[in-house]
Amino acid sequence: YAACVVLATHRLDVNRAVKGRFGRKASFASPDETRAISGHEIGGVTVFGLPADLPVWIDAAVMKRDRVVLGGGSRRWKVIAPPSILVTLPGAEVVDGLANPAPPRDEAPPSA
């Protein structure tokens, strides 16, 4: 497992970037797995307070922002900080190409 941080305007590249880092097929954890691994509930998952042995992969595009808004551990709490706060977390690593810009909402995604 790994925690991934991407911009809200981007989509995590599970099929290439994450799979490549794991060296095998990857998919999102179920709500029960997420709770067991992170101690957080879906909708309140944050990279703060995760187990130290859980990798935290940060898309390089996140680091180009002046500030980011991150979950604060519940659906109602947010943390606004410079992205440099992320690299202070245990197991944090900046990864080029972890996510890709999402298509604009008014456009249909390309068909497979």
XYZ file of C-alpha atoms in Angstrom:
112
model
C 0.000 0.000 0.000
C 0.957 3.658 -0.460
C -0.723 7.003 0.142
C -0.715 9.234 -2.933
C -1.084 13.022 -3.017
C -2.232 14.607 -6.273
C -3.845 17.889 -7.244
C -7.651 17.946 -7.369
C -7.354 18.859 -11.052
C -5.343 15.699 -11.753
C -6.041 11.971 -11.737
C -3.753 9.400 -10.189
C -2.166 7.215 -12.882
C -2.860 3.861 -11.259
C -2.429 1.786 -14.405
C 1.064 3.048 -15.252
C 2.768 5.142 -12.568
C 1.532 3.331 -9.456
C 1.690 -0.098 -11.067
C 5.253 0.659 -12.197
C 6.335 1.631 -8.689
C 4.809 -1.497 -7.154
C 5.968 -3.733 -9.998
C 2.522 -5.308 -10.204
C -1.133 -4.476 -10.738
C -2.504 -1.833 -8.387
C -5.957 -0.721 -7.308
C -7.548 1.460 -4.654
C -7.963 0.045 -1.163
C -11.489 -0.739 -0.026
C -13.009 1.367 2.779
C -12.282 -1.431 5.280
C -8.667 -1.770 4.099
C -8.240 2.006 4.205
C -9.506 2.147 7.792
C -7.267 -0.753 8.861
C -4.125 0.645 7.192
C -4.504 4.358 7.928
C -6.851 4.560 10.892
C -8.880 7.082 8.858
C -12.389 6.854 7.441
C -13.123 7.413 3.742
C -13.815 11.124 3.300
C -11.416 12.020 6.108
C -8.191 10.348 4.961
C -5.147 12.577 5.233
C -1.411 12.010 4.917
C -0.908 13.384 8.414
C -0.621 10.757 11.128
C -0.198 7.763 8.828
C 1.951 4.819 9.940
C 5.636 5.652 9.415
C 6.174 2.568 7.240
C 3.457 3.562 4.723
C 5.031 5.252 1.683
C 3.654 8.699 0.830
C 4.028 9.452 -2.887
C 3.540 13.093 -3.893
C 2.970 14.018 -7.525
C 5.604 16.547 -8.631
C 2.883 18.957 -9.816
C 1.800 19.394 -6.175
C 5.215 20.805 -5.305
C 4.876 23.586 -7.914
C 2.030 25.270 -6.022
C 2.479 28.143 -3.588
C 0.121 26.445 -1.146
C -2.063 23.358 -1.012
C -5.254 22.457 0.807
C -5.053 19.039 2.445
C -7.442 16.981 4.510
C -7.091 17.590 8.205
C -8.308 14.191 9.378
C -12.069 14.679 9.092
C -14.486 15.746 6.395
C -14.717 19.206 7.961
C -11.072 20.026 8.711
C -8.534 21.245 6.161
C -4.881 22.236 6.360
C -3.598 25.079 4.174
C 0.189 25.023 3.897
C 3.094 25.254 1.494
C 3.627 21.916 -0.270
C 7.037 21.604 1.379
C 5.169 20.401 4.483
C 4.571 17.120 2.642
C 8.231 16.184 2.277
C 8.653 16.340 6.063
C 6.362 13.311 6.457
C 7.880 9.876 7.111
C 8.222 7.896 3.887
C 7.469 10.918 1.673
C 8.804 10.960 -1.869
C 8.092 13.314 -4.773
C 7.268 11.345 -7.925
C 7.289 12.763 -11.470
C 4.244 11.696 -13.482
C 2.291 10.135 -10.608
C -0.840 11.877 -11.900
C -2.072 13.455 -15.118
C -4.286 16.499 -15.695
C -7.934 15.462 -15.764
C -9.961 16.265 -18.869
C -12.181 19.335 -18.497
C -15.551 18.431 -17.008
C -17.468 19.563 -20.097
C -15.540 17.131 -22.303
C -16.218 13.434 -22.437
C -13.212 11.269 -21.531
C -11.600 9.463 -24.464
C -13.134 6.079 -25.154
C -11.000 3.034 -24.529
